[in-house]
Amino acid sequence: MEDLQASETWRIFRIQAELIDGIETLNGLGPAVSLFGSARTPPDSPWYRLAEEVARGLSDRGLSVITGGGPGIMQAGNQGAQAGRAKAVGLNIRLPHEQHANPFQDLSIDFRYFFVRKLMFVKYAVAYVIFPGGFGTMDELFESLTLIQTGKIRRFPVVLMGSAYWCGLVDWMRQQMLAEGNIAEEDFDLFHLADTPQQALEVIDDFCRELESTDTNLRRMTDQTP
């Protein structure tokens, strides 16, 4: 029992260390967009190329791109961002399979705990762009919508790339969740569907222009992002 209690106590310090490391590393990053999607997407996939193009567009606008640091869509996002003028950030997680750090990272942080990593995704983001993916991608999607819906974070764009991939889920939300009264009609305004980089970037551009009118630091940070 004493060994177990000691282990639990030291776990608190490991969590604290991850929080400090993440905040100190990312605190000067400036405005960024968190990009999500499947680790299993191959480089020859149209989704990979689309993610790379979206990330390049964000980076060229001075918005750093934060991904989970792994392969697939995450690698595409970092690769596209690195080709632009802002930073490519990878928040890597230690997993028994699938996850290995991709080589396109200007800033790289390793995490043991999912919840600390997830905090970093949302803390430094002015938008989420979500590509087709599995359970992890859905987790990030619904967590962001929950935080925005409940007012726990400032509202920002959540862009779902690929309407054909997401339309079944959205239809189910209307036919089941909305019909049962578990969500409201206005909750569908919490996310946007996009099929092209231009559509996604336009949503984020509009939001950033709104922020600039209220946040005098945003333009300065964007202009100074290397």
PDB file of C-alpha atoms in Angstrom:
ATOM      1  CA  MET A   1       0.000   0.000   0.000  1.00  0.00           C
ATOM      2  CA  GLU A   2       2.796   2.441   0.867  1.00  0.00           C
ATOM      3  CA  ASP A   3       4.497   1.780  -2.490  1.00  0.00           C
ATOM      4  CA  LEU A   4       1.216   2.429  -4.297  1.00  0.00           C
ATOM      5  CA  GLN A   5       0.661   5.693  -2.424  1.00  0.00           C
ATOM      6  CA  ALA A   6       4.198   6.809  -3.181  1.00  0.00           C
ATOM      7  CA  SER A   7       3.684   6.019  -6.854  1.00  0.00           C
ATOM      8  CA  GLU A   8       0.454   8.035  -6.952  1.00  0.00           C
ATOM      9  CA  THR A   9       2.158  10.970  -5.251  1.00  0.00           C
ATOM     10  CA  TRP A  10       5.039  11.000  -7.720  1.00  0.00           C
ATOM     11  CA  ARG A  11       2.566  10.823 -10.585  1.00  0.00           C
ATOM     12  CA  ILE A  12       1.313  14.257  -9.526  1.00  0.00           C
ATOM     13  CA  PHE A  13       4.828  15.630  -9.941  1.00  0.00           C
ATOM     14  CA  ARG A  14       5.171  14.012 -13.379  1.00  0.00           C
ATOM     15  CA  ILE A  15       1.896  15.634 -14.430  1.00  0.00           C
ATOM     16  CA  GLN A  16       3.086  18.971 -13.092  1.00  0.00           C
ATOM     17  CA  ALA A  17       6.362  18.627 -14.984  1.00  0.00           C
ATOM     18  CA  GLU A  18       4.510  17.961 -18.253  1.00  0.00           C
ATOM     19  CA  LEU A  19       2.318  21.011 -17.714  1.00  0.00           C
ATOM     20  CA  ILE A  20       5.297  23.248 -17.038  1.00  0.00           C
ATOM     21  CA  ASP A  21       7.238  21.891 -20.011  1.00  0.00           C
ATOM     22  CA  GLY A  22       4.308  22.381 -22.368  1.00  0.00           C
ATOM     23  CA  ILE A  23       3.513  25.906 -21.204  1.00  0.00           C
ATOM     24  CA  GLU A  24       7.124  27.066 -21.211  1.00  0.00           C
ATOM     25  CA  THR A  25       7.729  25.620 -24.681  1.00  0.00           C
ATOM     26  CA  LEU A  26       4.586  27.010 -26.301  1.00  0.00           C
ATOM     27  CA  ASN A  27       4.055  30.259 -24.425  1.00  0.00           C
ATOM     28  CA  GLY A  28       5.788  32.376 -27.062  1.00  0.00           C
ATOM     29  CA  LEU A  29       4.316  30.531 -30.029  1.00  0.00           C
ATOM     30  CA  GLY A  30       1.742  33.120 -31.009  1.00  0.00           C
ATOM     31  CA  PRO A  31      -1.579  32.298 -32.693  1.00  0.00           C
ATOM     32  CA  ALA A  32      -1.861  28.705 -33.875  1.00  0.00           C
ATOM     33  CA  VAL A  33      -4.317  26.216 -35.333  1.00  0.00           C
ATOM     34  CA  SER A  34      -4.591  22.652 -34.069  1.00  0.00           C
ATOM     35  CA  LEU A  35      -4.968  20.121 -36.867  1.00  0.00           C
ATOM     36  CA  PHE A  36      -6.269  16.585 -36.309  1.00  0.00           C
ATOM     37  CA  GLY A  37      -6.801  13.444 -38.363  1.00  0.00           C
ATOM     38  CA  SER A  38      -5.898   9.804 -38.710  1.00  0.00           C
ATOM     39  CA  ALA A  39      -2.391   8.535 -38.043  1.00  0.00           C
ATOM     40  CA  ARG A  40      -3.123   5.800 -40.604  1.00  0.00           C
ATOM     41  CA  THR A  41      -3.523   8.090 -43.619  1.00  0.00           C
ATOM     42  CA  PRO A  42      -0.779   7.241 -46.175  1.00  0.00           C
ATOM     43  CA  PRO A  43       1.256   9.965 -47.905  1.00  0.00           C
ATOM     44  CA  ASP A  44      -0.303   9.120 -51.275  1.00  0.00           C
ATOM     45  CA  SER A  45      -3.827   9.757 -49.974  1.00  0.00           C
ATOM     46  CA  PRO A  46      -5.787  12.792 -51.230  1.00  0.00           C
ATOM     47  CA  TRP A  47      -6.495  13.580 -47.574  1.00  0.00           C
ATOM     48  CA  TYR A  48      -2.766  13.778 -46.876  1.00  0.00           C
ATOM     49  CA  ARG A  49      -2.249  16.231 -49.720  1.00  0.00           C
ATOM     50  CA  LEU A  50      -5.262  18.274 -48.642  1.00  0.00           C
ATOM     51  CA  ALA A  51      -3.993  18.492 -45.058  1.00  0.00           C
ATOM     52  CA  GLU A  52      -0.580  19.560 -46.295  1.00  0.00           C
ATOM     53  CA  GLU A  53      -2.148  22.302 -48.414  1.00  0.00           C
ATOM     54  CA  VAL A  54      -4.364  23.585 -45.602  1.00  0.00           C
ATOM     55  CA  ALA A  55      -1.422  23.662 -43.206  1.00  0.00           C
ATOM     56  CA  ARG A  56       0.726  25.527 -45.729  1.00  0.00           C
ATOM     57  CA  GLY A  57      -2.023  28.118 -46.141  1.00  0.00           C
ATOM     58  CA  LEU A  58      -2.259  28.587 -42.383  1.00  0.00           C
ATOM     59  CA  SER A  59       1.500  28.881 -42.023  1.00  0.00           C
ATOM     60  CA  ASP A  60       1.735  31.412 -44.825  1.00  0.00           C
ATOM     61  CA  ARG A  61      -0.764  33.503 -42.849  1.00  0.00           C
ATOM     62  CA  GLY A  62       1.526  33.450 -39.819  1.00  0.00           C
ATOM     63  CA  LEU A  63      -0.497  30.822 -37.966  1.00  0.00           C
ATOM     64  CA  SER A  64       1.564  28.010 -36.502  1.00  0.00           C
ATOM     65  CA  VAL A  65       0.167  24.508 -36.916  1.00  0.00           C
ATOM     66  CA  ILE A  66      -0.084  22.161 -33.931  1.00  0.00           C
ATOM     67  CA  THR A  67      -0.542  18.434 -34.524  1.00  0.00           C
ATOM     68  CA  GLY A  68      -0.212  15.273 -32.503  1.00  0.00           C
ATOM     69  CA  GLY A  69       3.280  14.882 -33.940  1.00  0.00           C
ATOM     70  CA  GLY A  70       2.738  11.433 -35.409  1.00  0.00           C
ATOM     71  CA  PRO A  71       2.366  10.011 -38.925  1.00  0.00           C
ATOM     72  CA  GLY A  72      -0.550  10.334 -41.344  1.00  0.00           C
ATOM     73  CA  ILE A  73      -2.547  13.550 -41.260  1.00  0.00           C
ATOM     74  CA  MET A  74      -0.376  14.813 -38.411  1.00  0.00           C
ATOM     75  CA  GLN A  75       2.737  14.509 -40.539  1.00  0.00           C
ATOM     76  CA  ALA A  76       0.987  16.187 -43.464  1.00  0.00           C
ATOM     77  CA  GLY A  77       0.054  19.106 -41.229  1.00  0.00           C
ATOM     78  CA  ASN A  78       3.568  19.552 -39.913  1.00  0.00           C
ATOM     79  CA  GLN A  79       5.047  19.152 -43.377  1.00  0.00           C
ATOM     80  CA  GLY A  80       2.796  21.819 -44.839  1.00  0.00           C
ATOM     81  CA  ALA A  81       3.412  24.196 -41.952  1.00  0.00           C
ATOM     82  CA  GLN A  82       7.167  23.797 -42.165  1.00  0.00           C
ATOM     83  CA  ALA A  83       7.061  24.829 -45.819  1.00  0.00           C
ATOM     84  CA  GLY A  84       5.451  28.139 -44.817  1.00  0.00           C
ATOM     85  CA  ARG A  85       6.586  30.954 -42.576  1.00  0.00           C
ATOM     86  CA  ALA A  86       5.197  29.861 -39.195  1.00  0.00           C
ATOM     87  CA  LYS A  87       6.114  26.955 -36.955  1.00  0.00           C
ATOM     88  CA  ALA A  88       5.265  23.268 -37.164  1.00  0.00           C
ATOM     89  CA  VAL A  89       4.540  21.945 -33.681  1.00  0.00           C
ATOM     90  CA  GLY A  90       4.243  18.308 -32.665  1.00  0.00           C
ATOM     91  CA  LEU A  91       2.686  17.223 -29.377  1.00  0.00           C
ATOM     92  CA  ASN A  92       3.815  13.621 -29.304  1.00  0.00           C
ATOM     93  CA  ILE A  93       2.197  10.965 -27.118  1.00  0.00           C
ATOM     94  CA  ARG A  94       3.759   7.740 -25.954  1.00  0.00           C
ATOM     95  CA  LEU A  95       1.691   4.849 -27.296  1.00  0.00           C
ATOM     96  CA  PRO A  96       2.424   1.122 -27.665  1.00  0.00           C
ATOM     97  CA  HIS A  97       1.688   1.255 -31.405  1.00  0.00           C
ATOM     98  CA  GLU A  98       1.047   3.638 -34.310  1.00  0.00           C
ATOM     99  CA  GLN A  99       2.598   6.735 -32.811  1.00  0.00           C
ATOM    100  CA  HIS A 100       6.104   7.750 -33.814  1.00  0.00           C
ATOM    101  CA  ALA A 101       7.311  11.295 -34.183  1.00  0.00           C
ATOM    102  CA  ASN A 102       7.317  12.633 -37.731  1.00  0.00           C
ATOM    103  CA  PRO A 103      10.408  14.534 -38.942  1.00  0.00           C
ATOM    104  CA  PHE A 104       8.632  17.820 -39.792  1.00  0.00           C
ATOM    105  CA  GLN A 105       8.609  19.491 -36.388  1.00  0.00           C
ATOM    106  CA  ASP A 106      10.148  22.833 -35.419  1.00  0.00           C
ATOM    107  CA  LEU A 107       8.922  22.382 -31.856  1.00  0.00           C
ATOM    108  CA  SER A 108       8.414  18.937 -30.386  1.00  0.00           C
ATOM    109  CA  ILE A 109       7.105  17.961 -26.949  1.00  0.00           C
ATOM    110  CA  ASP A 110       6.621  14.438 -25.618  1.00  0.00           C
ATOM    111  CA  PHE A 111       3.689  13.626 -23.352  1.00  0.00           C
ATOM    112  CA  ARG A 112       2.827  10.669 -21.179  1.00  0.00           C
ATOM    113  CA  TYR A 113      -0.646  11.916 -20.242  1.00  0.00           C
ATOM    114  CA  PHE A 114      -3.387  12.472 -22.794  1.00  0.00           C
ATOM    115  CA  PHE A 115      -5.207  15.109 -20.759  1.00  0.00           C
ATOM    116  CA  VAL A 116      -2.132  17.333 -20.452  1.00  0.00           C
ATOM    117  CA  ARG A 117      -1.519  17.052 -24.188  1.00  0.00           C
ATOM    118  CA  LYS A 118      -5.164  17.877 -24.925  1.00  0.00           C
ATOM    119  CA  LEU A 119      -4.907  20.995 -22.794  1.00  0.00           C
ATOM    120  CA  MET A 120      -2.040  22.222 -24.984  1.00  0.00           C
ATOM    121  CA  PHE A 121      -4.047  21.633 -28.163  1.00  0.00           C
ATOM    122  CA  VAL A 122      -6.829  23.910 -27.006  1.00  0.00           C
ATOM    123  CA  LYS A 123      -4.870  26.464 -24.958  1.00  0.00           C
ATOM    124  CA  TYR A 124      -2.861  27.803 -27.888  1.00  0.00           C
ATOM    125  CA  ALA A 125      -5.395  27.385 -30.710  1.00  0.00           C
ATOM    126  CA  VAL A 126      -7.481  30.019 -32.470  1.00  0.00           C
ATOM    127  CA  ALA A 127      -9.141  27.248 -34.513  1.00  0.00           C
ATOM    128  CA  TYR A 128      -9.360  23.478 -34.982  1.00  0.00           C
ATOM    129  CA  VAL A 129      -9.179  21.837 -38.400  1.00  0.00           C
ATOM    130  CA  ILE A 130     -10.294  18.212 -38.273  1.00  0.00           C
ATOM    131  CA  PHE A 131      -9.675  15.717 -41.060  1.00  0.00           C
ATOM    132  CA  PRO A 132     -11.107  12.200 -41.334  1.00  0.00           C
ATOM    133  CA  GLY A 133      -9.915   9.987 -38.535  1.00  0.00           C
ATOM    134  CA  GLY A 134     -10.834   7.419 -35.933  1.00  0.00           C
ATOM    135  CA  PHE A 135     -11.598   7.383 -32.220  1.00  0.00           C
ATOM    136  CA  GLY A 136      -8.846   9.852 -31.293  1.00  0.00           C
ATOM    137  CA  THR A 137     -10.011  12.346 -33.886  1.00  0.00           C
ATOM    138  CA  MET A 138     -13.621  12.016 -32.726  1.00  0.00           C
ATOM    139  CA  ASP A 139     -12.465  12.514 -29.156  1.00  0.00           C
ATOM    140  CA  GLU A 140     -10.802  15.824 -30.033  1.00  0.00           C
ATOM    141  CA  LEU A 141     -13.820  16.930 -32.073  1.00  0.00           C
ATOM    142  CA  PHE A 142     -16.441  16.315 -29.415  1.00  0.00           C
ATOM    143  CA  GLU A 143     -14.286  17.583 -26.589  1.00  0.00           C
ATOM    144  CA  SER A 144     -13.805  20.894 -28.410  1.00  0.00           C
ATOM    145  CA  LEU A 145     -17.529  21.175 -29.113  1.00  0.00           C
ATOM    146  CA  THR A 146     -18.322  20.403 -25.473  1.00  0.00           C
ATOM    147  CA  LEU A 147     -15.889  23.022 -24.169  1.00  0.00           C
ATOM    148  CA  ILE A 148     -17.290  25.668 -26.516  1.00  0.00           C
ATOM    149  CA  GLN A 149     -20.928  24.706 -25.887  1.00  0.00           C
ATOM    150  CA  THR A 150     -20.485  24.904 -22.115  1.00  0.00           C
ATOM    151  CA  GLY A 151     -18.545  28.160 -22.234  1.00  0.00           C
ATOM    152  CA  LYS A 152     -15.388  26.665 -20.760  1.00  0.00           C
ATOM    153  CA  ILE A 153     -13.290  28.079 -23.610  1.00  0.00           C
ATOM    154  CA  ARG A 154     -13.653  31.033 -25.954  1.00  0.00           C
ATOM    155  CA  ARG A 155     -15.583  30.137 -29.065  1.00  0.00           C
ATOM    156  CA  PHE A 156     -13.403  29.493 -32.108  1.00  0.00           C
ATOM    157  CA  PRO A 157     -13.907  27.807 -35.499  1.00  0.00           C
ATOM    158  CA  VAL A 158     -14.040  24.030 -35.653  1.00  0.00           C
ATOM    159  CA  VAL A 159     -13.681  23.093 -39.313  1.00  0.00           C
ATOM    160  CA  LEU A 160     -14.489  19.570 -40.480  1.00  0.00           C
ATOM    161  CA  MET A 161     -12.668  18.794 -43.712  1.00  0.00           C
ATOM    162  CA  GLY A 162     -14.496  16.565 -46.181  1.00  0.00           C
ATOM    163  CA  SER A 163     -18.274  16.921 -46.061  1.00  0.00           C
ATOM    164  CA  ALA A 164     -18.780  13.454 -47.557  1.00  0.00           C
ATOM    165  CA  TYR A 165     -16.914  11.915 -44.616  1.00  0.00           C
ATOM    166  CA  TRP A 166     -18.770  13.882 -41.949  1.00  0.00           C
ATOM    167  CA  CYS A 167     -22.292  14.156 -43.383  1.00  0.00           C
ATOM    168  CA  GLY A 168     -23.403  10.789 -41.991  1.00  0.00           C
ATOM    169  CA  LEU A 169     -22.388  11.847 -38.495  1.00  0.00           C
ATOM    170  CA  VAL A 170     -24.069  15.233 -38.854  1.00  0.00           C
ATOM    171  CA  ASP A 171     -27.254  13.599 -40.157  1.00  0.00           C
ATOM    172  CA  TRP A 172     -27.262  11.211 -37.195  1.00  0.00           C
ATOM    173  CA  MET A 173     -26.818  14.132 -34.805  1.00  0.00           C
ATOM    174  CA  ARG A 174     -29.901  15.754 -36.313  1.00  0.00           C
ATOM    175  CA  GLN A 175     -32.011  12.620 -36.498  1.00  0.00           C
ATOM    176  CA  GLN A 176     -31.094  11.278 -33.063  1.00  0.00           C
ATOM    177  CA  MET A 177     -29.419  13.789 -30.753  1.00  0.00           C
ATOM    178  CA  LEU A 178     -31.457  16.804 -31.840  1.00  0.00           C
ATOM    179  CA  ALA A 179     -34.703  14.848 -32.143  1.00  0.00           C
ATOM    180  CA  GLU A 180     -34.275  13.536 -28.601  1.00  0.00           C
ATOM    181  CA  GLY A 181     -33.628  17.035 -27.297  1.00  0.00           C
ATOM    182  CA  ASN A 182     -30.056  16.247 -26.277  1.00  0.00           C
ATOM    183  CA  ILE A 183     -28.609  19.142 -28.287  1.00  0.00           C
ATOM    184  CA  ALA A 184     -30.090  22.366 -29.681  1.00  0.00           C
ATOM    185  CA  GLU A 185     -30.375  23.586 -33.253  1.00  0.00           C
ATOM    186  CA  GLU A 186     -27.853  26.348 -32.555  1.00  0.00           C
ATOM    187  CA  ASP A 187     -25.260  23.738 -31.600  1.00  0.00           C
ATOM    188  CA  PHE A 188     -24.833  23.011 -35.303  1.00  0.00           C
ATOM    189  CA  ASP A 189     -23.358  26.487 -35.614  1.00  0.00           C
ATOM    190  CA  LEU A 190     -20.404  25.347 -33.499  1.00  0.00           C
ATOM    191  CA  PHE A 191     -18.711  23.698 -36.480  1.00  0.00           C
ATOM    192  CA  HIS A 192     -18.224  24.230 -40.196  1.00  0.00           C
ATOM    193  CA  LEU A 193     -17.985  21.780 -43.094  1.00  0.00           C
ATOM    194  CA  ALA A 194     -15.366  22.434 -45.763  1.00  0.00           C
ATOM    195  CA  ASP A 195     -14.158  20.588 -48.841  1.00  0.00           C
ATOM    196  CA  THR A 196     -11.353  22.820 -50.097  1.00  0.00           C
ATOM    197  CA  PRO A 197      -8.436  24.621 -48.450  1.00  0.00           C
ATOM    198  CA  GLN A 198      -9.943  27.918 -49.549  1.00  0.00           C
ATOM    199  CA  GLN A 199     -13.190  27.216 -47.701  1.00  0.00           C
ATOM    200  CA  ALA A 200     -11.391  26.251 -44.503  1.00  0.00           C
ATOM    201  CA  LEU A 201      -8.997  29.186 -44.637  1.00  0.00           C
ATOM    202  CA  GLU A 202     -11.832  31.623 -45.279  1.00  0.00           C
ATOM    203  CA  VAL A 203     -13.594  30.534 -42.085  1.00  0.00           C
ATOM    204  CA  ILE A 204     -10.401  31.010 -40.081  1.00  0.00           C
ATOM    205  CA  ASP A 205      -9.555  34.309 -41.809  1.00  0.00           C
ATOM    206  CA  ASP A 206     -12.976  35.693 -40.908  1.00  0.00           C
ATOM    207  CA  PHE A 207     -12.546  34.672 -37.287  1.00  0.00           C
ATOM    208  CA  CYS A 208      -9.052  36.161 -37.049  1.00  0.00           C
ATOM    209  CA  ARG A 209     -10.331  39.460 -38.455  1.00  0.00           C
ATOM    210  CA  GLU A 210     -12.986  39.503 -35.747  1.00  0.00           C
ATOM    211  CA  LEU A 211     -10.333  38.813 -33.122  1.00  0.00           C
ATOM    212  CA  GLU A 212      -8.154  41.619 -34.394  1.00  0.00           C
ATOM    213  CA  SER A 213     -10.906  44.113 -33.657  1.00  0.00           C
ATOM    214  CA  THR A 214     -10.964  43.086 -29.979  1.00  0.00           C
ATOM    215  CA  ASP A 215      -7.493  41.632 -29.358  1.00  0.00           C
ATOM    216  CA  THR A 216      -4.805  44.191 -30.134  1.00  0.00           C
ATOM    217  CA  ASN A 217      -2.103  41.585 -29.570  1.00  0.00           C
ATOM    218  CA  LEU A 218      -3.246  39.184 -32.309  1.00  0.00           C
ATOM    219  CA  ARG A 219      -2.001  41.192 -35.283  1.00  0.00           C
ATOM    220  CA  ARG A 220       1.292  41.891 -33.551  1.00  0.00           C
ATOM    221  CA  MET A 221       1.794  38.191 -32.791  1.00  0.00           C
ATOM    222  CA  THR A 222       0.869  37.127 -36.306  1.00  0.00           C
ATOM    223  CA  ASP A 223       3.207  39.661 -37.889  1.00  0.00           C
ATOM    224  CA  GLN A 224       6.097  38.570 -35.684  1.00  0.00           C
ATOM    225  CA  THR A 225       5.677  34.826 -36.176  1.00  0.00           C
ATOM    226  CA  PRO A 226       8.859  33.666 -37.996  1.00  0.00           C
TER     227      PRO A 226
END
